[in-house]
């Protein structure tokens, strides 16, 4: 188990999620890190950056799914 943003995640799930990493996820993570670090002091930059990289893997897939649902008139 690895702790990511306060949650314990199994190594197998992390491996599957890391396979989903792409340019857009990394770009989003860097932007979020820059934005957040300009507004507040980040005490543990490595841990915070790990969350910034890991969380968008799921957030971006939810956002994309919602955008397609809106376009299809489901919502």
Short mmCIF file of N, CA and C in Angstrom, two decimals:
data_model
loop_
_atom_site.label_atom_id
_atom_site.label_comp_id
_atom_site.label_asym_id
_atom_site.label_seq_id
_atom_site.Cartn_x
_atom_site.Cartn_y
_atom_site.Cartn_z
N UNK A 1 0.84 -1.18 0.00
CA UNK A 1 0.00 0.00 0.00
C UNK A 1 0.88 1.25 0.00
N UNK A 2 0.45 2.25 -0.73
CA UNK A 2 1.14 3.53 -0.78
C UNK A 2 0.12 4.61 -0.41
N UNK A 3 0.56 5.56 0.39
CA UNK A 3 -0.32 6.65 0.79
C UNK A 3 -0.26 7.74 -0.28
N UNK A 4 -1.43 8.08 -0.81
CA UNK A 4 -1.54 9.14 -1.81
C UNK A 4 -2.64 10.08 -1.36
N UNK A 5 -2.27 11.30 -1.00
CA UNK A 5 -3.24 12.30 -0.60
C UNK A 5 -4.13 11.88 0.56
N UNK A 6 -3.59 11.17 1.50
CA UNK A 6 -4.37 10.76 2.67
C UNK A 6 -5.08 9.43 2.49
N UNK A 7 -5.00 8.84 1.31
CA UNK A 7 -5.63 7.54 1.05
C UNK A 7 -4.57 6.48 0.84
N UNK A 8 -4.84 5.27 1.31
CA UNK A 8 -3.95 4.16 1.05
C UNK A 8 -4.41 3.45 -0.22
N UNK A 9 -3.48 3.30 -1.16
CA UNK A 9 -3.81 2.72 -2.46
C UNK A 9 -2.89 1.53 -2.69
N UNK A 10 -3.44 0.43 -3.20
CA UNK A 10 -2.62 -0.76 -3.42
C UNK A 10 -1.68 -0.55 -4.61
N UNK A 11 -0.58 -1.26 -4.59
CA UNK A 11 0.44 -1.16 -5.64
C UNK A 11 -0.15 -1.54 -7.00
N UNK A 12 -1.02 -2.55 -7.03
CA UNK A 12 -1.62 -2.98 -8.30
C UNK A 12 -2.46 -1.87 -8.92
N UNK A 13 -3.23 -1.17 -8.10
CA UNK A 13 -4.05 -0.07 -8.60
C UNK A 13 -3.16 1.06 -9.08
N UNK A 14 -2.09 1.34 -8.36
CA UNK A 14 -1.17 2.40 -8.76
C UNK A 14 -0.55 2.06 -10.11
N UNK A 15 -0.14 0.82 -10.29
CA UNK A 15 0.44 0.41 -11.58
C UNK A 15 -0.55 0.63 -12.72
N UNK A 16 -1.79 0.22 -12.53
CA UNK A 16 -2.80 0.41 -13.58
C UNK A 16 -3.05 1.88 -13.85
N UNK A 17 -3.08 2.68 -12.80
CA UNK A 17 -3.31 4.12 -12.97
C UNK A 17 -2.14 4.80 -13.66
N UNK A 18 -0.92 4.40 -13.33
CA UNK A 18 0.26 5.01 -13.93
C UNK A 18 0.26 4.77 -15.44
N UNK A 19 -0.28 3.65 -15.88
CA UNK A 19 -0.38 3.38 -17.32
C UNK A 19 -1.28 4.40 -18.03
N UNK A 20 -2.14 5.06 -17.29
CA UNK A 20 -3.05 6.06 -17.85
C UNK A 20 -2.42 7.45 -17.95
N UNK A 21 -1.20 7.60 -17.41
CA UNK A 21 -0.55 8.91 -17.46
C UNK A 21 -0.28 9.31 -18.91
N UNK A 22 -0.52 10.57 -19.18
CA UNK A 22 -0.21 11.11 -20.49
C UNK A 22 0.18 12.58 -20.33
N UNK A 23 0.47 13.21 -21.43
CA UNK A 23 0.91 14.60 -21.41
C UNK A 23 -0.11 15.50 -20.72
N UNK A 24 -1.39 15.32 -21.01
CA UNK A 24 -2.42 16.19 -20.44
C UNK A 24 -2.49 16.07 -18.92
N UNK A 25 -2.33 14.87 -18.40
CA UNK A 25 -2.37 14.67 -16.95
C UNK A 25 -1.17 15.35 -16.29
N UNK A 26 0.01 15.17 -16.86
CA UNK A 26 1.21 15.79 -16.31
C UNK A 26 1.12 17.31 -16.39
N UNK A 27 0.65 17.82 -17.52
CA UNK A 27 0.49 19.27 -17.69
C UNK A 27 -0.48 19.84 -16.66
N UNK A 28 -1.59 19.15 -16.46
CA UNK A 28 -2.59 19.57 -15.47
C UNK A 28 -1.98 19.57 -14.06
N UNK A 29 -1.21 18.54 -13.76
CA UNK A 29 -0.59 18.43 -12.43
C UNK A 29 0.41 19.57 -12.19
N UNK A 30 1.21 19.88 -13.18
CA UNK A 30 2.19 20.96 -13.03
C UNK A 30 1.49 22.29 -12.85
N UNK A 31 0.46 22.54 -13.65
CA UNK A 31 -0.30 23.79 -13.50
C UNK A 31 -0.92 23.91 -12.11
N UNK A 32 -1.51 22.82 -11.62
CA UNK A 32 -2.13 22.83 -10.30
C UNK A 32 -1.08 23.09 -9.22
N UNK A 33 0.07 22.44 -9.35
CA UNK A 33 1.15 22.62 -8.38
C UNK A 33 1.63 24.07 -8.37
N UNK A 34 1.84 24.64 -9.56
CA UNK A 34 2.29 26.04 -9.65
C UNK A 34 1.26 26.98 -9.04
N UNK A 35 0.00 26.77 -9.38
CA UNK A 35 -1.08 27.63 -8.87
C UNK A 35 -1.17 27.55 -7.35
N UNK A 36 -1.19 26.34 -6.84
CA UNK A 36 -1.33 26.16 -5.39
C UNK A 36 -0.11 26.66 -4.63
N UNK A 37 1.08 26.45 -5.18
CA UNK A 37 2.28 26.87 -4.47
C UNK A 37 2.47 28.39 -4.50
N UNK A 38 1.83 29.05 -5.44
CA UNK A 38 1.91 30.52 -5.45
C UNK A 38 0.94 31.14 -4.43
N UNK A 39 -0.08 30.38 -4.04
CA UNK A 39 -1.08 30.88 -3.10
C UNK A 39 -0.77 30.52 -1.64
N UNK A 40 -0.02 29.44 -1.43
CA UNK A 40 0.27 29.00 -0.07
C UNK A 40 1.60 28.27 -0.04
N UNK A 41 2.16 28.15 1.15
CA UNK A 41 3.42 27.43 1.30
C UNK A 41 3.12 25.93 1.36
N UNK A 42 3.80 25.19 0.54
CA UNK A 42 3.64 23.74 0.54
C UNK A 42 4.81 23.15 1.32
N UNK A 43 4.49 22.52 2.44
CA UNK A 43 5.53 22.04 3.35
C UNK A 43 6.26 20.81 2.81
N UNK A 44 5.54 19.91 2.18
CA UNK A 44 6.16 18.70 1.63
C UNK A 44 5.88 18.65 0.14
N UNK A 45 6.75 19.27 -0.62
CA UNK A 45 6.52 19.44 -2.07
C UNK A 45 6.43 18.10 -2.80
N UNK A 46 7.25 17.13 -2.41
CA UNK A 46 7.24 15.83 -3.10
C UNK A 46 5.92 15.12 -2.89
N UNK A 47 5.45 15.10 -1.67
CA UNK A 47 4.17 14.44 -1.38
C UNK A 47 3.02 15.15 -2.08
N UNK A 48 3.05 16.48 -2.06
CA UNK A 48 1.98 17.24 -2.71
C UNK A 48 2.01 17.04 -4.22
N UNK A 49 3.20 17.03 -4.81
CA UNK A 49 3.32 16.82 -6.25
C UNK A 49 2.84 15.43 -6.64
N UNK A 50 3.11 14.45 -5.77
CA UNK A 50 2.62 13.08 -6.03
C UNK A 50 1.09 13.09 -6.11
N UNK A 51 0.43 13.80 -5.22
CA UNK A 51 -1.03 13.90 -5.26
C UNK A 51 -1.49 14.66 -6.49
N UNK A 52 -0.75 15.72 -6.84
CA UNK A 52 -1.11 16.51 -8.03
C UNK A 52 -1.02 15.68 -9.31
N UNK A 53 -0.11 14.73 -9.33
CA UNK A 53 0.02 13.87 -10.51
C UNK A 53 -1.00 12.75 -10.48
N UNK A 54 -1.20 12.14 -9.33
CA UNK A 54 -2.06 10.96 -9.24
C UNK A 54 -3.55 11.31 -9.36
N UNK A 55 -3.99 12.35 -8.69
CA UNK A 55 -5.42 12.68 -8.68
C UNK A 55 -5.99 13.03 -10.05
N UNK A 56 -5.30 13.79 -10.91
CA UNK A 56 -5.88 14.11 -12.21
C UNK A 56 -6.13 12.92 -13.12
N UNK A 57 -5.44 11.80 -12.87
CA UNK A 57 -5.70 10.60 -13.68
C UNK A 57 -7.18 10.28 -13.61
N UNK A 58 -7.78 10.38 -12.43
CA UNK A 58 -9.19 10.07 -12.25
C UNK A 58 -10.06 11.30 -12.52
N UNK A 59 -9.62 12.46 -12.10
CA UNK A 59 -10.41 13.68 -12.29
C UNK A 59 -10.64 13.96 -13.77
N UNK A 60 -9.60 13.80 -14.57
CA UNK A 60 -9.73 14.10 -15.99
C UNK A 60 -10.66 13.11 -16.68
N UNK A 61 -10.66 11.85 -16.27
CA UNK A 61 -11.57 10.89 -16.89
C UNK A 61 -13.01 11.21 -16.51
N UNK A 62 -13.25 11.67 -15.27
CA UNK A 62 -14.60 12.07 -14.87
C UNK A 62 -15.04 13.32 -15.65
N UNK A 63 -14.13 14.29 -15.78
CA UNK A 63 -14.45 15.51 -16.52
C UNK A 63 -14.78 15.21 -17.97
N UNK A 64 -13.98 14.35 -18.59
CA UNK A 64 -14.22 13.98 -19.99
C UNK A 64 -15.56 13.27 -20.13
N UNK A 65 -15.85 12.34 -19.23
CA UNK A 65 -17.11 11.62 -19.27
C UNK A 65 -18.29 12.59 -19.14
N UNK A 66 -18.18 13.54 -18.21
CA UNK A 66 -19.25 14.53 -18.02
C UNK A 66 -19.44 15.40 -19.26
N UNK A 67 -18.32 15.79 -19.89
CA UNK A 67 -18.43 16.62 -21.10
C UNK A 67 -19.16 15.87 -22.20
N UNK A 68 -18.82 14.59 -22.40
CA UNK A 68 -19.50 13.81 -23.43
C UNK A 68 -20.98 13.61 -23.10
N UNK A 69 -21.30 13.40 -21.85
CA UNK A 69 -22.70 13.24 -21.46
C UNK A 69 -23.49 14.53 -21.73
N UNK A 70 -22.86 15.65 -21.44
CA UNK A 70 -23.53 16.94 -21.71
C UNK A 70 -23.74 17.14 -23.20
N UNK A 71 -22.75 16.77 -24.00
CA UNK A 71 -22.87 16.91 -25.44
C UNK A 71 -23.95 16.00 -26.01
N UNK A 72 -24.10 14.81 -25.41
CA UNK A 72 -25.10 13.86 -25.87
C UNK A 72 -26.49 14.17 -25.34
N UNK A 73 -26.60 15.17 -24.47
CA UNK A 73 -27.90 15.53 -23.92
C UNK A 73 -28.37 14.62 -22.82
N UNK A 74 -27.46 13.85 -22.24
CA UNK A 74 -27.84 12.94 -21.15
C UNK A 74 -28.17 13.72 -19.90
N UNK A 75 -27.46 14.86 -19.66
CA UNK A 75 -27.73 15.67 -18.48
C UNK A 75 -28.69 16.77 -18.82
#
